[in-house]
């Protein structure tokens, strides 16, 4: 397989890293810029919201532009956005930098997928796209602990300095090693949204949206939760994030294995139920750090276990529009991140961070309901079929 795919994976990793990197240094940003934790959390919300909504719009708007050139332009804009974060004197300027980074970053991820699928042989296309998305998922898992460690040592601006340097390296890599690629007609946004007329698809996408909403209600504010509820210092907070990250990476493989063995539908429902139990338990384990860490790692593993099962379910349910569904699911996930981080901030402002897990759990229950309605009448058949294959 073409080694340039790994260059594109680095680009997608950098973009994904910017989204949640604020989460680990939320208190540092809030203290330095003189805002509340809730307002600081909106920096995650606005990024995810812009990321989710701008990707399909920008892809259509730039449909006629040569892909390598567009990638370089997007990287330049992304660089400017993060450089602005480094020198942000106020909260408002940092918010603008997040908007610029999110819009350009959303387009970059889609362009990385396009470039990867064009530079490899057809038999490696699926693997290449999967590797690119590993960069995104890996960044969401590892970006926060990286940002946390740098932020605690050098200040909250340090992670953004790292990102600007990596962006420059990416620009050079794309400029020297990528070939020109002609644009292809983009699918109109209206046609993409029309696929949601299928209630099974709409409910499945809603389940993904609600799942991430519930997850981010707590995860976006995990740092203040760890400090206030467990009294942890910077070193232990970093260790907790690293443990969460390793568990989450493992979760992707666990979710895929469950889907292969038992079918996508039973697996999705079982994962959501187990996730709900773990997030509801979180506040009741803070009296013992070892117990908390075990439950937290289960929570982390399950947070990513649902992704491969849900992606497979969407492909099974709508094979003729599977590409569109993957894109819409990406938007649904980021809208969930936006809403969850926003709700989590409101909970902190109006009550206390100790309630974030419970509020998040309520959204997970709603996610379970949406998934069950999407699969209504299919789960028992799917489970029976999977058991029949084992025999």
CSV table of N, CA and C in Angstrom, one decimal, residues 3 7 20 66 106 171 180 189 271 276 281 321 340 377:
chain,number,residue,atom,x,y,z
A,3,UNK,N,2.7,4.4,0.9
A,3,UNK,CA,3.1,4.9,2.2
A,3,UNK,C,2.6,6.4,2.4
A,7,UNK,N,1.0,9.8,5.7
A,7,UNK,CA,1.1,11.2,5.8
A,7,UNK,C,-0.3,11.8,6.0
A,20,UNK,N,-10.7,18.3,20.8
A,20,UNK,CA,-11.0,18.0,22.2
A,20,UNK,C,-9.7,18.4,23.1
A,66,UNK,N,-9.2,21.8,-7.7
A,66,UNK,CA,-8.3,20.6,-7.7
A,66,UNK,C,-7.9,20.2,-6.3
A,106,UNK,N,-12.6,20.4,9.2
A,106,UNK,CA,-13.6,19.5,8.7
A,106,UNK,C,-13.4,19.2,7.2
A,171,UNK,N,2.0,20.5,5.6
A,171,UNK,CA,1.9,21.3,4.4
A,171,UNK,C,3.1,20.9,3.5
A,180,UNK,N,-1.4,15.8,-8.1
A,180,UNK,CA,-2.6,16.6,-8.4
A,180,UNK,C,-3.7,15.6,-8.6
A,189,UNK,N,-26.2,18.6,-0.9
A,189,UNK,CA,-26.6,18.5,0.5
A,189,UNK,C,-28.1,18.0,0.6
A,271,UNK,N,-24.0,-2.7,24.0
A,271,UNK,CA,-23.0,-1.7,24.3
A,271,UNK,C,-23.6,-0.5,25.0
A,276,UNK,N,-24.4,2.9,29.6
A,276,UNK,CA,-25.3,3.6,30.6
A,276,UNK,C,-25.0,3.2,32.0
A,281,UNK,N,-22.6,4.8,37.2
A,281,UNK,CA,-21.8,4.3,38.4
A,281,UNK,C,-20.7,5.3,38.7
A,321,UNK,N,-26.7,3.8,-0.1
A,321,UNK,CA,-26.3,5.2,0.3
A,321,UNK,C,-25.3,5.1,1.4
A,340,UNK,N,-23.3,17.9,23.9
A,340,UNK,CA,-22.9,17.4,25.2
A,340,UNK,C,-22.0,18.3,26.0
A,377,UNK,N,-38.2,-5.1,15.7
A,377,UNK,CA,-38.5,-6.3,15.0
A,377,UNK,C,-37.4,-7.0,14.3
